[in-house]
Amino acid sequence: MKFNNEPIVEPAHSVEPAPSPKLADEVDQASPAELVQVLRWKRGASFDSVDPTAKPGFSGNKEQGRTARTADSEVLSDLQERLYANAKTGVERSLLVVIQGRDTAGKGGIVNHVAGVLSPHGVSIASFGVPTEEEKQHHFLWRIKKKLPEHGQIGVFDRSHYEDILAVRMHNLAPESVWQGRYEEIRQFEQGLVQSGTAVVKIMLTVSQEEQYQRLSKRLSRENKLWKYSPGDVDDRLRWYGYSQAFSDVMDETDTNDTPWYVVPADRKWYARWAVTRIVIHHLQGMNVAWPPPAFDVEEERARLEEARYIKPAEPQDT
């Protein structure tokens, strides 16, 4: 297995250095390294103590936030391409981003706006709903393992294996002993991913009761949003504080330094998208992926290309 955290040294030849996009800095904003410290889940905390309307680490307004994320997206795209390029040389690294949260918290929007800026060949997206009949016949991690990112990819999960604790617990789909036992299974599963070269980042989005009410109302008021609504949304809303405790418990049980949880306020969609972009950037930067050196002699290939610049048509063959 070719897997290490050491920077890959660029070769010394006459090749123009690749441009390095810069993070946005037009307004006062936390660096990726600072932001992950601010948003990291603190064990023993109350999920409801996180203010969903806040914008920790960003002093600007909505327009400035969108502008900042546009600049940051170029950095994210550059890091993703480096990760993908290194996989072509045998480096076994990948990143899994797990997105959880209350209904209407903006999970789909995060996928569209953050993963949407990435090159398709270097990203995989999976969404996990109610298990199918086939999935029910297998271990709960069976369907998850089938969707893990390949080496060089960023995988994004819209909901995940955590539904097999959260939904099961909140809807009484199995005895407590069943979903309690899944904490340890998930810890071992995620640690195994890390050991095999897949970094794991977990995002928990939080919205306020009023914001969720407004978003659900919007779904019921617009024809093109009705498909997003489910009567079960109100049922789950009525379990608000039960879910708060379940979110707190699941993060307490499965947050580790190798597989951290981040709680992102999501009443302001633009802020959540900016924050998640910077969190992902931080973890990609931690991989120290530089552009891989070529497996060929650059000058020799330049000479060969020059010789092939003008190609004469083939002479007709005698018949």
One Martini backbone bead per residue (centre of mass of N, CA, C, O) as a GRO file, in nm:
protein
  319
    1MET     BB    1   0.094   0.038   0.025
    2LYS     BB    2   0.049   0.377  -0.080
    3PHE     BB    3   0.091   0.556   0.235
    4ASN     BB    4   0.117   0.901   0.322
    5ASN     BB    5   0.200   1.235   0.479
    6GLU     BB    6   0.407   1.316   0.281
    7PRO     BB    7   0.532   1.518   0.079
    8ILE     BB    8   0.548   1.567  -0.262
    9VAL     BB    9   0.816   1.607  -0.458
   10GLU     BB   10   0.914   1.809  -0.688
   11PRO     BB   11   1.055   1.819  -0.981
   12ALA     BB   12   1.362   1.914  -1.154
   13HIS     BB   13   1.218   2.106  -1.404
   14SER     BB   14   1.096   2.279  -1.697
   15VAL     BB   15   0.819   2.353  -1.528
   16GLU     BB   16   0.544   2.509  -1.480
   17PRO     BB   17   0.401   2.615  -1.221
   18ALA     BB   18   0.135   2.576  -1.040
   19PRO     BB   19  -0.131   2.725  -0.952
   20SER     BB   20  -0.243   2.886  -0.636
   21PRO     BB   21  -0.508   2.921  -0.487
   22LYS     BB   22  -0.690   3.153  -0.288
   23LEU     BB   23  -0.820   3.249  -0.015
   24ALA     BB   24  -1.045   3.424   0.119
   25ASP     BB   25  -0.998   3.796   0.253
   26GLU     BB   26  -1.200   4.046   0.251
   27VAL     BB   27  -1.291   3.939   0.525
   28ASP     BB   28  -1.344   3.848   0.836
   29GLN     BB   29  -1.198   3.515   0.868
   30ALA     BB   30  -1.163   3.200   0.925
   31SER     BB   31  -0.965   2.967   0.903
   32PRO     BB   32  -0.975   2.641   0.859
   33ALA     BB   33  -0.822   2.579   1.128
   34GLU     BB   34  -1.007   2.764   1.304
   35LEU     BB   35  -1.293   2.657   1.234
   36VAL     BB   36  -1.268   2.363   1.346
   37GLN     BB   37  -1.248   2.464   1.640
   38VAL     BB   38  -1.525   2.608   1.658
   39LEU     BB   39  -1.714   2.351   1.533
   40ARG     BB   40  -1.639   2.147   1.724
   41TRP     BB   41  -1.741   1.903   1.903
   42LYS     BB   42  -1.848   1.891   2.249
   43ARG     BB   43  -1.841   1.693   2.487
   44GLY     BB   44  -2.148   1.723   2.670
   45ALA     BB   45  -2.308   1.886   2.503
   46SER     BB   46  -2.569   2.077   2.369
   47PHE     BB   47  -2.729   2.096   2.079
   48ASP     BB   48  -2.921   2.345   2.162
   49SER     BB   49  -2.668   2.548   2.218
   50VAL     BB   50  -2.666   2.589   1.922
   51ASP     BB   51  -2.675   2.857   1.706
   52PRO     BB   52  -2.842   2.863   1.398
   53THR     BB   53  -2.791   3.190   1.338
   54ALA     BB   54  -2.506   3.176   1.329
   55LYS     BB   55  -2.147   3.294   1.223
   56PRO     BB   56  -1.882   3.148   1.278
   57GLY     BB   57  -1.595   3.310   1.144
   58PHE     BB   58  -1.798   3.543   1.019
   59SER     BB   59  -1.845   3.901   0.946
   60GLY     BB   60  -2.020   3.896   0.711
   61ASN     BB   61  -2.235   3.878   0.456
   62LYS     BB   62  -2.399   3.717   0.215
   63GLU     BB   63  -2.241   3.828  -0.028
   64GLN     BB   64  -1.960   3.777   0.096
   65GLY     BB   65  -2.000   3.472   0.133
   66ARG     BB   66  -2.031   3.399  -0.164
   67THR     BB   67  -1.760   3.513  -0.257
   68ALA     BB   68  -1.583   3.340  -0.073
   69ARG     BB   69  -1.676   3.061  -0.181
   70THR     BB   70  -1.579   3.097  -0.468
   71ALA     BB   71  -1.279   3.110  -0.394
   72ASP     BB   72  -1.267   2.844  -0.227
   73SER     BB   73  -1.351   2.652  -0.461
   74GLU     BB   74  -1.076   2.666  -0.605
   75VAL     BB   75  -0.920   2.528  -0.381
   76LEU     BB   76  -1.085   2.269  -0.369
   77SER     BB   77  -1.039   2.183  -0.663
   78ASP     BB   78  -0.731   2.164  -0.647
   79LEU     BB   79  -0.716   1.947  -0.423
   80GLN     BB   80  -0.877   1.732  -0.570
   81GLU     BB   81  -0.686   1.698  -0.815
   82ARG     BB   82  -0.445   1.605  -0.651
   83LEU     BB   83  -0.572   1.354  -0.533
   84TYR     BB   84  -0.635   1.219  -0.805
   85ALA     BB   85  -0.347   1.222  -0.925
   86ASN     BB   86  -0.216   1.043  -0.701
   87ALA     BB   87  -0.383   0.786  -0.758
   88LYS     BB   88  -0.242   0.733  -1.039
   89THR     BB   89   0.037   0.660  -0.860
   90GLY     BB   90  -0.080   0.489  -0.586
   91VAL     BB   91  -0.221   0.673  -0.388
   92GLU     BB   92  -0.414   0.588  -0.086
   93ARG     BB   93  -0.651   0.835  -0.104
   94SER     BB   94  -0.934   0.976   0.083
   95LEU     BB   95  -1.271   1.133   0.121
   96LEU     BB   96  -1.523   1.152   0.381
   97VAL     BB   97  -1.849   1.311   0.373
   98VAL     BB   98  -2.074   1.363   0.637
   99ILE     BB   99  -2.434   1.436   0.625
  100GLN     BB  100  -2.629   1.583   0.876
  101GLY     BB  101  -2.971   1.640   1.004
  102ARG     BB  102  -3.230   1.803   0.992
  103ASP     BB  103  -3.497   1.877   0.855
  104THR     BB  104  -3.414   2.133   0.623
  105ALA     BB  105  -3.093   2.195   0.672
  106GLY     BB  106  -2.931   2.147   0.376
  107LYS     BB  107  -2.795   1.891   0.254
  108GLY     BB  108  -2.844   1.918  -0.052
  109GLY     BB  109  -2.709   2.198  -0.082
  110ILE     BB  110  -2.429   2.110  -0.004
  111VAL     BB  111  -2.388   1.912  -0.230
  112ASN     BB  112  -2.435   2.112  -0.469
  113HIS     BB  113  -2.229   2.355  -0.374
  114VAL     BB  114  -1.974   2.181  -0.305
  115ALA     BB  115  -1.960   1.927  -0.495
  116GLY     BB  116  -2.035   2.091  -0.764
  117VAL     BB  117  -1.722   2.205  -0.803
  118LEU     BB  118  -1.639   1.929  -0.879
  119SER     BB  119  -1.498   1.683  -1.038
  120PRO     BB  120  -1.659   1.400  -1.136
  121HIS     BB  121  -1.405   1.195  -1.123
  122GLY     BB  122  -1.356   1.296  -0.793
  123VAL     BB  123  -1.665   1.218  -0.722
  124SER     BB  124  -1.898   1.088  -0.471
  125ILE     BB  125  -2.257   1.027  -0.441
  126ALA     BB  126  -2.472   0.959  -0.153
  127SER     BB  127  -2.801   0.835  -0.062
  128PHE     BB  128  -2.988   0.766   0.250
  129GLY     BB  129  -3.262   0.588   0.321
  130VAL     BB  130  -3.479   0.370   0.329
  131PRO     BB  131  -3.447   0.057   0.334
  132THR     BB  132  -3.443  -0.195   0.144
  133GLU     BB  133  -3.515  -0.517   0.116
  134GLU     BB  134  -3.226  -0.598   0.053
  135GLU     BB  135  -3.083  -0.434   0.283
  136LYS     BB  136  -3.234  -0.583   0.521
  137GLN     BB  137  -3.063  -0.861   0.468
  138HIS     BB  138  -2.833  -0.689   0.587
  139HIS     BB  139  -2.604  -0.526   0.709
  140PHE     BB  140  -2.605  -0.187   0.773
  141LEU     BB  141  -2.309  -0.151   0.619
  142TRP     BB  142  -2.341  -0.262   0.332
  143ARG     BB  143  -2.444  -0.005   0.173
  144ILE     BB  144  -2.204   0.174   0.252
  145LYS     BB  145  -1.958   0.018   0.131
  146LYS     BB  146  -2.060   0.049  -0.172
  147LYS     BB  147  -2.013   0.394  -0.146
  148LEU     BB  148  -1.729   0.431  -0.127
  149PRO     BB  149  -1.456   0.588  -0.194
  150GLU     BB  150  -1.213   0.608  -0.398
  151HIS     BB  151  -0.917   0.655  -0.486
  152GLY     BB  152  -0.912   1.013  -0.518
  153GLN     BB  153  -1.176   1.067  -0.366
  154ILE     BB  154  -1.480   1.240  -0.291
  155GLY     BB  155  -1.711   1.162  -0.048
  156VAL     BB  156  -2.077   1.201  -0.030
  157PHE     BB  157  -2.314   1.195   0.242
  158ASP     BB  158  -2.665   1.186   0.237
  159ARG     BB  159  -2.659   1.062   0.474
  160SER     BB  160  -2.625   0.748   0.676
  161HIS     BB  161  -2.530   0.522   0.918
  162TYR     BB  162  -2.676   0.709   1.135
  163GLU     BB  163  -2.971   0.622   1.072
  164ASP     BB  164  -2.926   0.337   1.228
  165ILE     BB  165  -2.982   0.512   1.491
  166LEU     BB  166  -3.175   0.753   1.474
  167ALA     BB  167  -3.429   0.628   1.338
  168VAL     BB  168  -3.447   0.378   1.515
  169ARG     BB  169  -3.480   0.529   1.782
  170MET     BB  170  -3.723   0.737   1.708
  171HIS     BB  171  -3.908   0.475   1.579
  172ASN     BB  172  -3.881   0.199   1.713
  173LEU     BB  173  -3.729  -0.041   1.520
  174ALA     BB  174  -3.559  -0.123   1.778
  175PRO     BB  175  -3.390  -0.212   2.021
  176GLU     BB  176  -3.164  -0.055   2.215
  177SER     BB  177  -2.941  -0.275   2.192
  178VAL     BB  178  -2.900  -0.234   1.890
  179TRP     BB  179  -2.824   0.076   1.861
  180GLN     BB  180  -2.604   0.077   2.077
  181GLY     BB  181  -2.411  -0.131   1.927
  182ARG     BB  182  -2.345   0.066   1.677
  183TYR     BB  183  -2.131   0.248   1.787
  184GLU     BB  184  -1.892   0.048   1.780
  185GLU     BB  185  -1.914  -0.030   1.484
  186ILE     BB  186  -1.859   0.256   1.377
  187ARG     BB  187  -1.589   0.308   1.505
  188GLN     BB  188  -1.445   0.072   1.362
  189PHE     BB  189  -1.513   0.145   1.073
  190GLU     BB  190  -1.381   0.431   1.066
  191GLN     BB  191  -1.100   0.345   1.154
  192GLY     BB  192  -1.054   0.163   0.908
  193LEU     BB  193  -1.061   0.387   0.700
  194VAL     BB  194  -0.821   0.547   0.803
  195GLN     BB  195  -0.610   0.309   0.783
  196SER     BB  196  -0.674   0.292   0.452
  197GLY     BB  197  -0.693   0.629   0.363
  198THR     BB  198  -0.973   0.745   0.486
  199ALA     BB  199  -1.103   1.028   0.548
  200VAL     BB  200  -1.317   1.164   0.819
  201VAL     BB  201  -1.610   1.376   0.786
  202LYS     BB  202  -1.850   1.539   1.013
  203ILE     BB  203  -2.178   1.678   0.959
  204MET     BB  204  -2.392   1.896   1.161
  205LEU     BB  205  -2.696   2.030   1.105
  206THR     BB  206  -2.859   2.339   1.222
  207VAL     BB  207  -3.195   2.437   1.305
  208SER     BB  208  -3.455   2.617   1.367
  209GLN     BB  209  -3.783   2.610   1.424
  210GLU     BB  210  -3.862   2.851   1.243
  211GLU     BB  211  -3.702   2.770   0.991
  212GLN     BB  212  -3.839   2.501   0.948
  213TYR     BB  213  -4.121   2.610   0.918
  214GLN     BB  214  -4.064   2.784   0.665
  215ARG     BB  215  -3.964   2.552   0.481
  216LEU     BB  216  -4.219   2.379   0.497
  217SER     BB  217  -4.415   2.595   0.396
  218LYS     BB  218  -4.283   2.625   0.118
  219ARG     BB  219  -4.338   2.335   0.023
  220LEU     BB  220  -4.664   2.385   0.050
  221SER     BB  221  -4.659   2.652  -0.166
  222ARG     BB  222  -4.496   2.484  -0.393
  223GLU     BB  223  -4.502   2.283  -0.659
  224ASN     BB  224  -4.173   2.234  -0.677
  225LYS     BB  225  -4.180   2.131  -0.344
  226LEU     BB  226  -4.377   1.894  -0.270
  227TRP     BB  227  -4.180   1.646  -0.307
  228LYS     BB  228  -4.023   1.717  -0.030
  229TYR     BB  229  -4.271   1.643   0.120
  230SER     BB  230  -4.369   1.501   0.444
  231PRO     BB  231  -4.568   1.403   0.698
  232GLY     BB  232  -4.315   1.311   0.869
  233ASP     BB  233  -4.197   1.593   0.931
  234VAL     BB  234  -4.392   1.660   1.165
  235ASP     BB  235  -4.339   1.419   1.340
  236ASP     BB  236  -4.036   1.491   1.382
  237ARG     BB  237  -4.080   1.773   1.498
  238LEU     BB  238  -4.226   1.661   1.762
  239ARG     BB  239  -3.919   1.531   1.825
  240TRP     BB  240  -3.707   1.751   1.879
  241TYR     BB  241  -3.574   1.676   2.165
  242GLY     BB  242  -3.508   1.387   2.096
  243TYR     BB  243  -3.312   1.456   1.867
  244SER     BB  244  -3.117   1.625   2.027
  245GLN     BB  245  -3.020   1.387   2.202
  246ALA     BB  246  -2.936   1.199   1.971
  247PHE     BB  247  -2.720   1.383   1.853
  248SER     BB  248  -2.546   1.407   2.103
  249ASP     BB  249  -2.491   1.104   2.142
  250VAL     BB  250  -2.362   1.035   1.866
  251MET     BB  251  -2.123   1.232   1.902
  252ASP     BB  252  -2.010   1.133   2.168
  253GLU     BB  253  -1.962   0.829   2.059
  254THR     BB  254  -1.804   0.919   1.752
  255ASP     BB  255  -1.596   1.120   1.842
  256THR     BB  256  -1.279   1.187   1.694
  257ASN     BB  257  -0.977   1.289   1.579
  258ASP     BB  258  -1.016   1.110   1.311
  259THR     BB  259  -1.361   1.145   1.346
  260PRO     BB  260  -1.506   1.427   1.324
  261TRP     BB  261  -1.732   1.664   1.455
  262TYR     BB  262  -1.952   1.916   1.306
  263VAL     BB  263  -2.132   2.212   1.395
  264VAL     BB  264  -2.366   2.373   1.167
  265PRO     BB  265  -2.507   2.651   1.109
  266ALA     BB  266  -2.831   2.672   0.891
  267ASP     BB  267  -3.012   2.926   0.852
  268ARG     BB  268  -2.766   3.012   0.678
  269LYS     BB  269  -2.684   2.882   0.390
  270TRP     BB  270  -2.429   3.037   0.309
  271TYR     BB  271  -2.270   2.967   0.563
  272ALA     BB  272  -2.271   2.659   0.554
  273ARG     BB  273  -2.121   2.642   0.280
  274TRP     BB  274  -1.867   2.786   0.369
  275ALA     BB  275  -1.793   2.605   0.610
  276VAL     BB  276  -1.774   2.330   0.467
  277THR     BB  277  -1.557   2.410   0.269
  278ARG     BB  278  -1.337   2.469   0.489
  279ILE     BB  279  -1.334   2.194   0.621
  280VAL     BB  280  -1.246   2.034   0.371
  281ILE     BB  281  -0.989   2.189   0.319
  282HIS     BB  282  -0.844   2.118   0.578
  283HIS     BB  283  -0.832   1.803   0.524
  284LEU     BB  284  -0.679   1.822   0.257
  285GLN     BB  285  -0.430   1.975   0.360
  286GLY     BB  286  -0.350   1.738   0.563
  287MET     BB  287  -0.243   1.546   0.318
  288ASN     BB  288  -0.014   1.671   0.141
  289VAL     BB  289  -0.091   1.727  -0.170
  290ALA     BB  290   0.090   1.711  -0.446
  291TRP     BB  291   0.213   1.713  -0.738
  292PRO     BB  292   0.296   1.465  -0.926
  293PRO     BB  293   0.539   1.307  -1.063
  294PRO     BB  294   0.663   1.198  -1.339
  295ALA     BB  295   0.697   0.879  -1.535
  296PHE     BB  296   0.879   1.073  -1.716
  297ASP     BB  297   1.056   1.243  -1.962
  298VAL     BB  298   0.996   1.558  -2.045
  299GLU     BB  299   1.206   1.625  -2.269
  300GLU     BB  300   1.157   1.373  -2.439
  301GLU     BB  301   0.853   1.434  -2.493
  302ARG     BB  302   0.895   1.703  -2.632
  303ALA     BB  303   1.056   1.592  -2.869
  304ARG     BB  304   0.839   1.395  -2.972
  305LEU     BB  305   0.621   1.610  -3.017
  306GLU     BB  306   0.778   1.780  -3.222
  307GLU     BB  307   0.801   1.551  -3.434
  308ALA     BB  308   0.464   1.532  -3.428
  309ARG     BB  309   0.346   1.801  -3.533
  310TYR     BB  310   0.393   1.699  -3.835
  311ILE     BB  311   0.171   1.504  -4.032
  312LYS     BB  312   0.195   1.288  -4.275
  313PRO     BB  313   0.053   1.142  -4.510
  314ALA     BB  314  -0.009   0.853  -4.626
  315GLU     BB  315   0.106   0.649  -4.852
  316PRO     BB  316   0.010   0.486  -5.108
  317GLN     BB  317  -0.062   0.160  -5.185
  318ASP     BB  318   0.014  -0.095  -5.366
  319THR     BB  319  -0.209  -0.328  -5.569
   0.00000   0.00000   0.00000
